[in-house]
């Protein structure tokens, strides 16, 4: 049976929060009435207590920064092992900074209720499973349909305004060479690893492949894989067993390549370049706490743009990947293996769909 801890800054709200928790059949392990200065420590205490659920009463806190720090403290101690239920004011609207920050930290359950509604709404949320798809609706793009599970939509009558954007993206070929762009929804999710792996697989198929990697990244790779990239700076290139590795150039500089894979870095810094690729691979981590950045991209870009991406899920269990496929229904999702060595391109079945798409562009 799940055990919960309640944190609030208003003792008068503790009764309703307790009632809602117990009505859901959850064991109450503890309650902390904190203030702005002790809120973060209260989160650490709850996390260290080993509970599986934290009910965080953000509506009672005078400081949103303190709430964000508390969520971060819990994640630091227990990662995504704790289900955080964020209780906010009834009139909290989708897209507000606190809500976005919580979503980015892996919070799926947001309860917007008046004091008289807290107990019943909290009991309903705790009695159902979290839904990442429902939580995404709090990003503010549109008002959602009725909640499926673990989600309470604000009851205010004002709908957020949605401005439709029409974006035309021209796919380009530099000097006739197909370019595959690879970007990460965030850092350290395997973007460069995927770019190099694709280059190696294409090379194993007999194609003259080149991979563009930022110079600073290439230098780090030299240390990681014990490759000699000393002196390889901006605009230079190296030959690794027939695979051309280049840093900080454009595909047009690689006229000898039949196909170029371009590691463009983090999406928010390189979206314009990334969208120019003939094949566009957007990489993100499949763990629950890593899903905030990808959901922000999907919810902020026009449908016609995101439909052309291949969503590459890394560092994910089969269950994580299945949830990602469900949440990104209708979009192309590929589960990417993360082998210890990208240099072996002999057999990478996980990249078959991407390689096939590249083949259609050549």
CSV table of C-alpha atoms in Angstrom, one decimal:
chain,number,residue,atom,x,y,z
A,1,UNK,CA,0.0,0.0,0.0
A,2,UNK,CA,1.3,3.5,-0.9
A,3,UNK,CA,2.6,5.7,1.8
A,4,UNK,CA,2.2,9.5,1.5
A,5,UNK,CA,3.7,12.6,3.1
A,6,UNK,CA,1.8,15.9,3.2
A,7,UNK,CA,3.6,19.3,3.2
A,8,UNK,CA,1.7,22.5,3.6
A,9,UNK,CA,2.4,26.0,4.7
A,10,UNK,CA,-1.1,26.5,6.1
A,11,UNK,CA,-2.1,24.4,9.1
A,12,UNK,CA,-5.8,25.1,8.4
A,13,UNK,CA,-5.5,23.2,5.1
A,14,UNK,CA,-3.9,20.1,6.6
A,15,UNK,CA,-7.2,18.6,7.6
A,16,UNK,CA,-8.6,18.6,4.1
A,17,UNK,CA,-5.4,17.3,2.6
A,18,UNK,CA,-5.3,14.5,5.2
A,19,UNK,CA,-8.9,13.5,4.5
A,20,UNK,CA,-8.3,13.4,0.8
A,21,UNK,CA,-5.2,11.2,1.2
A,22,UNK,CA,-6.9,8.7,3.6
A,23,UNK,CA,-10.1,8.5,1.4
A,24,UNK,CA,-7.9,7.3,-1.4
A,25,UNK,CA,-6.7,4.4,0.7
A,26,UNK,CA,-3.2,5.8,1.1
A,27,UNK,CA,-1.3,5.4,4.3
A,28,UNK,CA,-0.3,8.8,5.8
A,29,UNK,CA,3.3,8.5,6.9
A,30,UNK,CA,3.7,12.1,8.0
A,31,UNK,CA,2.6,15.7,7.7
A,32,UNK,CA,4.8,18.8,7.8
A,33,UNK,CA,3.6,22.4,8.3
A,34,UNK,CA,6.4,24.4,6.9
A,35,UNK,CA,7.3,28.0,6.1
A,36,UNK,CA,9.2,29.5,3.2
A,37,UNK,CA,12.5,28.9,4.9
A,38,UNK,CA,11.9,25.2,5.8
A,39,UNK,CA,9.9,24.1,2.8
A,40,UNK,CA,12.9,22.6,0.9
A,41,UNK,CA,14.1,20.8,4.0
A,42,UNK,CA,10.6,19.4,4.5
A,43,UNK,CA,10.8,17.9,1.0
A,44,UNK,CA,14.2,16.3,1.8
A,45,UNK,CA,12.8,14.8,5.0
A,46,UNK,CA,9.8,13.3,3.2
A,47,UNK,CA,12.0,11.9,0.5
A,48,UNK,CA,14.4,10.3,3.0
A,49,UNK,CA,11.4,8.8,4.8
A,50,UNK,CA,10.9,6.5,1.8
A,51,UNK,CA,7.4,7.5,0.9
A,52,UNK,CA,6.0,6.8,-2.5
A,53,UNK,CA,3.7,9.8,-2.7
A,54,UNK,CA,4.3,13.5,-1.7
A,55,UNK,CA,1.3,15.8,-1.5
A,56,UNK,CA,2.8,19.3,-1.9
A,57,UNK,CA,0.4,22.1,-1.1
A,58,UNK,CA,1.9,24.8,-3.4
A,59,UNK,CA,-1.3,27.0,-3.0
A,60,UNK,CA,-0.4,27.6,0.6
A,61,UNK,CA,3.2,28.8,-0.1
A,62,UNK,CA,3.9,32.5,-0.6
A,63,UNK,CA,6.9,31.6,-2.7
A,64,UNK,CA,6.9,29.7,-6.0
A,65,UNK,CA,10.7,29.6,-5.9
A,66,UNK,CA,10.5,27.7,-2.6
A,67,UNK,CA,8.0,25.2,-4.1
A,68,UNK,CA,10.3,24.6,-7.1
A,69,UNK,CA,13.3,24.1,-4.8
A,70,UNK,CA,11.3,21.6,-2.8
A,71,UNK,CA,10.5,19.5,-5.9
A,72,UNK,CA,14.1,19.6,-6.9
A,73,UNK,CA,15.2,18.5,-3.4
A,74,UNK,CA,12.9,15.5,-3.6
A,75,UNK,CA,14.1,14.5,-7.1
A,76,UNK,CA,17.7,14.9,-5.9
A,77,UNK,CA,17.1,12.3,-3.2
A,78,UNK,CA,14.7,9.9,-4.8
A,79,UNK,CA,14.6,10.7,-8.5
A,80,UNK,CA,11.3,9.8,-10.0
A,81,UNK,CA,10.5,7.2,-7.4
A,82,UNK,CA,8.2,9.6,-5.6
A,83,UNK,CA,4.9,10.6,-7.1
A,84,UNK,CA,4.5,14.3,-6.5
A,85,UNK,CA,0.9,15.6,-6.3
A,86,UNK,CA,1.0,19.4,-6.7
A,87,UNK,CA,-1.9,21.2,-5.1
A,88,UNK,CA,-2.4,24.6,-6.6
A,89,UNK,CA,-4.9,27.4,-6.4
A,90,UNK,CA,-8.3,26.9,-8.1
A,91,UNK,CA,-7.6,29.7,-10.5
A,92,UNK,CA,-4.2,28.5,-11.6
A,93,UNK,CA,-4.1,28.5,-15.4
A,94,UNK,CA,-2.2,26.3,-17.9
A,95,UNK,CA,1.2,27.6,-18.9
A,96,UNK,CA,1.9,29.5,-15.7
A,97,UNK,CA,5.6,29.4,-14.6
A,98,UNK,CA,5.1,27.2,-11.6
A,99,UNK,CA,3.1,24.6,-13.5
A,100,UNK,CA,5.6,24.5,-16.4
A,101,UNK,CA,8.5,24.2,-13.9
A,102,UNK,CA,6.7,21.3,-12.2
A,103,UNK,CA,6.0,19.5,-15.5
A,104,UNK,CA,9.7,19.8,-16.4
A,105,UNK,CA,10.6,18.2,-13.1
A,106,UNK,CA,8.4,15.2,-13.9
A,107,UNK,CA,5.3,16.1,-12.0
A,108,UNK,CA,2.2,14.5,-13.6
A,109,UNK,CA,-0.4,15.2,-11.0
A,110,UNK,CA,-1.7,18.8,-10.6
A,111,UNK,CA,-4.7,19.5,-8.5
A,112,UNK,CA,-6.4,22.8,-8.9
A,113,UNK,CA,-9.2,23.1,-6.3
A,114,UNK,CA,-10.8,25.5,-3.9
A,115,UNK,CA,-10.4,24.8,-0.1
A,116,UNK,CA,-13.8,23.1,0.0
A,117,UNK,CA,-12.9,20.9,-3.0
A,118,UNK,CA,-9.5,19.8,-1.9
A,119,UNK,CA,-10.4,16.6,-0.1
A,120,UNK,CA,-12.7,15.2,-2.8
A,121,UNK,CA,-10.4,16.2,-5.7
A,122,UNK,CA,-7.2,14.9,-4.0
A,123,UNK,CA,-8.9,11.6,-3.2
A,124,UNK,CA,-9.9,11.2,-6.9
A,125,UNK,CA,-6.4,11.9,-8.1
A,126,UNK,CA,-4.7,9.6,-5.7
A,127,UNK,CA,-7.1,6.8,-6.6
A,128,UNK,CA,-6.0,6.8,-10.2
A,129,UNK,CA,-2.8,6.4,-12.1
A,130,UNK,CA,-0.8,9.3,-13.3
A,131,UNK,CA,-1.1,10.2,-17.0
A,132,UNK,CA,1.7,12.0,-18.7
A,133,UNK,CA,-0.6,12.8,-21.7
A,134,UNK,CA,-3.1,14.5,-19.4
A,135,UNK,CA,-0.4,16.4,-17.6
A,136,UNK,CA,0.9,17.8,-20.9
A,137,UNK,CA,-2.4,19.7,-21.2
A,138,UNK,CA,-1.2,22.0,-18.5
A,139,UNK,CA,1.3,23.4,-20.9
A,140,UNK,CA,-1.4,25.8,-22.0
A,141,UNK,CA,-1.9,25.1,-25.7
A,142,UNK,CA,-5.5,24.1,-25.4
A,143,UNK,CA,-8.2,23.2,-22.8
A,144,UNK,CA,-8.4,19.5,-22.5
A,145,UNK,CA,-11.2,17.0,-22.6
A,146,UNK,CA,-12.4,15.4,-19.4
A,147,UNK,CA,-9.6,13.9,-17.3
A,148,UNK,CA,-8.8,10.3,-17.8
A,149,UNK,CA,-6.8,9.8,-14.7
A,150,UNK,CA,-4.6,11.6,-12.2
A,151,UNK,CA,-5.5,15.0,-13.5
A,152,UNK,CA,-7.8,17.8,-12.3
A,153,UNK,CA,-8.5,20.6,-14.8
A,154,UNK,CA,-9.1,24.1,-13.4
A,155,UNK,CA,-12.8,25.0,-13.3
A,156,UNK,CA,-12.5,28.6,-14.4
A,157,UNK,CA,-14.4,29.6,-17.5
A,158,UNK,CA,-11.6,31.5,-19.3
A,159,UNK,CA,-9.9,29.4,-22.0
A,160,UNK,CA,-6.3,30.2,-22.8
A,161,UNK,CA,-5.9,32.0,-26.2
A,162,UNK,CA,-4.2,29.9,-28.8
A,163,UNK,CA,-2.6,31.5,-31.8
A,164,UNK,CA,-2.2,29.2,-34.7
A,165,UNK,CA,1.1,29.5,-36.6
A,166,UNK,CA,1.8,28.4,-40.1
A,167,UNK,CA,5.4,27.5,-40.7
A,168,UNK,CA,6.8,26.5,-44.1
A,169,UNK,CA,10.1,24.6,-43.8
A,170,UNK,CA,12.2,24.0,-47.0
A,171,UNK,CA,14.2,20.8,-47.0
A,172,UNK,CA,17.6,21.5,-48.5
A,173,UNK,CA,20.4,19.5,-50.0
A,174,UNK,CA,23.9,21.0,-49.8
A,175,UNK,CA,25.7,20.4,-53.1
A,176,UNK,CA,23.2,17.6,-53.7
A,177,UNK,CA,24.2,15.7,-50.5
A,178,UNK,CA,21.3,14.4,-48.3
A,179,UNK,CA,21.7,15.7,-44.8
A,180,UNK,CA,20.4,14.0,-41.7
A,181,UNK,CA,20.1,16.4,-38.7
A,182,UNK,CA,20.2,15.1,-35.2
A,183,UNK,CA,19.2,17.2,-32.2
A,184,UNK,CA,18.6,16.6,-28.5
A,185,UNK,CA,15.5,17.8,-26.6
A,186,UNK,CA,18.0,18.3,-23.8
A,187,UNK,CA,21.7,17.7,-23.1
A,188,UNK,CA,23.3,14.4,-22.4
A,189,UNK,CA,20.7,12.1,-23.9
A,190,UNK,CA,22.9,10.5,-26.6
A,191,UNK,CA,22.6,13.0,-29.5
A,192,UNK,CA,26.2,12.7,-30.6
A,193,UNK,CA,26.2,9.0,-29.9
A,194,UNK,CA,23.3,8.6,-32.3
A,195,UNK,CA,24.9,10.8,-35.0
A,196,UNK,CA,28.1,8.8,-34.9
A,197,UNK,CA,26.3,5.5,-34.8
A,198,UNK,CA,24.3,6.5,-37.9
A,199,UNK,CA,27.4,7.5,-39.7
A,200,UNK,CA,29.0,4.1,-38.9
A,201,UNK,CA,26.0,2.1,-40.0
A,202,UNK,CA,25.8,4.1,-43.3
A,203,UNK,CA,29.5,3.5,-43.8
A,204,UNK,CA,29.0,-0.3,-43.2
A,205,UNK,CA,26.5,-0.3,-46.0
A,206,UNK,CA,29.2,1.0,-48.4
A,207,UNK,CA,28.3,4.7,-48.4
A,208,UNK,CA,30.7,7.5,-48.1
A,209,UNK,CA,29.4,9.0,-44.8
A,210,UNK,CA,30.5,12.1,-42.9
A,211,UNK,CA,29.5,13.2,-39.4
A,212,UNK,CA,29.6,16.9,-38.3
A,213,UNK,CA,30.1,17.2,-34.5
A,214,UNK,CA,30.8,20.4,-32.5
A,215,UNK,CA,34.5,20.8,-31.9
A,216,UNK,CA,34.1,20.8,-28.1
A,217,UNK,CA,32.1,17.6,-28.3
A,218,UNK,CA,34.5,15.9,-30.6
A,219,UNK,CA,37.4,16.6,-28.2
A,220,UNK,CA,35.4,15.0,-25.3
A,221,UNK,CA,34.7,12.0,-27.5
A,222,UNK,CA,38.4,11.6,-28.1
A,223,UNK,CA,38.9,11.2,-24.3
A,224,UNK,CA,35.9,8.9,-23.9
A,225,UNK,CA,36.8,6.5,-26.8
A,226,UNK,CA,40.6,6.9,-26.7
A,227,UNK,CA,40.7,8.4,-30.2
A,228,UNK,CA,43.4,10.8,-31.3
A,229,UNK,CA,41.6,14.0,-32.0
A,230,UNK,CA,44.4,16.3,-30.7
A,231,UNK,CA,44.6,19.5,-32.7
A,232,UNK,CA,41.2,18.9,-34.4
A,233,UNK,CA,39.6,22.3,-34.2
A,234,UNK,CA,37.0,24.4,-35.9
A,235,UNK,CA,36.6,23.5,-39.5
A,236,UNK,CA,39.0,20.6,-39.4
A,237,UNK,CA,38.3,16.9,-40.0
A,238,UNK,CA,39.6,13.5,-39.2
A,239,UNK,CA,39.3,10.1,-40.8
A,240,UNK,CA,38.2,7.3,-38.5
A,241,UNK,CA,38.6,4.1,-40.4
A,242,UNK,CA,36.9,5.5,-43.5
A,243,UNK,CA,34.3,7.6,-41.6
A,244,UNK,CA,34.9,11.4,-41.9
A,245,UNK,CA,34.5,13.3,-38.7
A,246,UNK,CA,34.3,17.0,-39.0
A,247,UNK,CA,33.8,19.9,-36.6
A,248,UNK,CA,31.9,23.1,-37.0
A,249,UNK,CA,31.6,23.1,-40.8
A,250,UNK,CA,28.5,23.0,-43.0
A,251,UNK,CA,27.6,20.0,-45.2
A,252,UNK,CA,28.6,22.0,-48.3
A,253,UNK,CA,32.2,21.7,-47.1
A,254,UNK,CA,32.0,17.9,-47.4
A,255,UNK,CA,31.6,17.5,-51.1
A,256,UNK,CA,33.1,14.0,-51.1
A,257,UNK,CA,30.4,12.6,-48.8
A,258,UNK,CA,27.3,10.8,-50.2
A,259,UNK,CA,25.4,11.5,-47.0
A,260,UNK,CA,26.1,13.8,-44.1
A,261,UNK,CA,24.9,13.3,-40.5
A,262,UNK,CA,24.9,16.6,-38.6
A,263,UNK,CA,24.8,16.7,-34.8
A,264,UNK,CA,23.2,20.1,-34.3
A,265,UNK,CA,23.2,20.0,-30.5
A,266,UNK,CA,20.3,21.0,-28.3
A,267,UNK,CA,17.1,21.7,-30.1
A,268,UNK,CA,16.3,25.0,-28.5
A,269,UNK,CA,19.7,26.3,-29.7
A,270,UNK,CA,19.6,24.9,-33.2
A,271,UNK,CA,15.9,24.4,-34.2
A,272,UNK,CA,16.2,26.4,-37.5
A,273,UNK,CA,19.2,24.3,-38.7
A,274,UNK,CA,17.7,21.1,-37.5
A,275,UNK,CA,14.5,21.6,-39.5
A,276,UNK,CA,16.5,21.9,-42.7
A,277,UNK,CA,17.5,18.2,-42.7
A,278,UNK,CA,16.1,15.8,-45.2
A,279,UNK,CA,15.7,13.3,-42.3
A,280,UNK,CA,15.3,14.9,-38.8
A,281,UNK,CA,16.0,12.8,-35.6
A,282,UNK,CA,15.0,14.4,-32.3
A,283,UNK,CA,16.5,12.6,-29.4
A,284,UNK,CA,15.2,12.5,-25.8
A,285,UNK,CA,15.5,10.4,-22.7
A,286,UNK,CA,12.6,8.1,-22.0
A,287,UNK,CA,12.7,8.2,-18.2
A,288,UNK,CA,9.8,10.0,-16.7
A,289,UNK,CA,11.8,12.8,-15.2
A,290,UNK,CA,13.4,13.6,-18.6
A,291,UNK,CA,10.1,14.1,-20.5
A,292,UNK,CA,9.5,17.8,-19.8
A,293,UNK,CA,11.7,19.2,-22.6
A,294,UNK,CA,10.2,16.9,-25.4
A,295,UNK,CA,6.7,17.7,-24.3
A,296,UNK,CA,7.5,21.4,-24.4
A,297,UNK,CA,8.8,21.1,-28.0
A,298,UNK,CA,5.8,19.0,-29.2
A,299,UNK,CA,3.3,21.4,-27.6
A,300,UNK,CA,5.0,24.6,-28.9
A,301,UNK,CA,5.6,23.6,-32.6
A,302,UNK,CA,2.9,23.5,-35.3
A,303,UNK,CA,1.6,20.0,-36.1
A,304,UNK,CA,2.9,20.1,-39.6
A,305,UNK,CA,6.4,20.6,-38.3
A,306,UNK,CA,6.5,18.0,-35.5
A,307,UNK,CA,4.9,15.4,-37.8
A,308,UNK,CA,8.0,15.3,-39.9
A,309,UNK,CA,10.4,14.4,-37.0
A,310,UNK,CA,11.6,11.0,-36.0
A,311,UNK,CA,11.4,10.8,-32.2
A,312,UNK,CA,14.4,8.8,-30.9
A,313,UNK,CA,13.9,7.5,-27.4
A,314,UNK,CA,17.1,6.7,-25.5
A,315,UNK,CA,17.9,5.2,-22.1
A,316,UNK,CA,14.4,3.8,-21.8
A,317,UNK,CA,13.0,0.5,-20.6
A,318,UNK,CA,10.4,-1.2,-22.7
A,319,UNK,CA,7.7,0.1,-20.4
A,320,UNK,CA,9.1,3.7,-20.7
A,321,UNK,CA,9.2,3.4,-24.5
A,322,UNK,CA,5.6,2.1,-24.7
A,323,UNK,CA,4.4,5.1,-22.7
A,324,UNK,CA,6.3,7.5,-25.0
A,325,UNK,CA,4.7,5.9,-28.0
A,326,UNK,CA,1.3,6.3,-26.4
A,327,UNK,CA,1.9,9.9,-25.5
A,328,UNK,CA,3.2,10.7,-29.0
A,329,UNK,CA,0.5,8.8,-30.8
A,330,UNK,CA,0.5,9.4,-34.5
A,331,UNK,CA,4.2,10.4,-34.6
A,332,UNK,CA,7.2,8.3,-35.6
A,333,UNK,CA,8.9,6.9,-32.5
A,334,UNK,CA,12.1,4.7,-32.5
A,335,UNK,CA,13.7,3.1,-29.5
A,336,UNK,CA,17.4,3.6,-29.7
A,337,UNK,CA,19.8,1.2,-28.1
A,338,UNK,CA,22.8,2.6,-26.3
A,339,UNK,CA,25.6,0.2,-26.9
A,340,UNK,CA,28.9,0.8,-25.2
A,341,UNK,CA,30.7,1.4,-28.5
A,342,UNK,CA,29.2,3.4,-31.4
A,343,UNK,CA,32.1,2.3,-33.6
A,344,UNK,CA,30.6,-1.1,-34.4
A,345,UNK,CA,28.1,-0.5,-37.2
A,346,UNK,CA,27.7,-4.1,-38.3
A,347,UNK,CA,24.3,-4.8,-36.8
A,348,UNK,CA,22.1,-2.0,-35.5
A,349,UNK,CA,18.5,-3.2,-36.0
A,350,UNK,CA,17.3,-0.3,-33.9
A,351,UNK,CA,18.5,2.2,-36.5
A,352,UNK,CA,16.8,0.4,-39.5
A,353,UNK,CA,13.8,2.7,-39.8
A,354,UNK,CA,16.1,5.8,-39.8
A,355,UNK,CA,18.5,4.3,-42.3
A,356,UNK,CA,15.5,3.3,-44.5
A,357,UNK,CA,14.3,6.9,-44.5
A,358,UNK,CA,17.8,8.1,-45.4
A,359,UNK,CA,17.8,5.7,-48.3
A,360,UNK,CA,14.6,7.2,-49.7
A,361,UNK,CA,16.4,10.6,-49.8
A,362,UNK,CA,19.4,9.4,-51.8
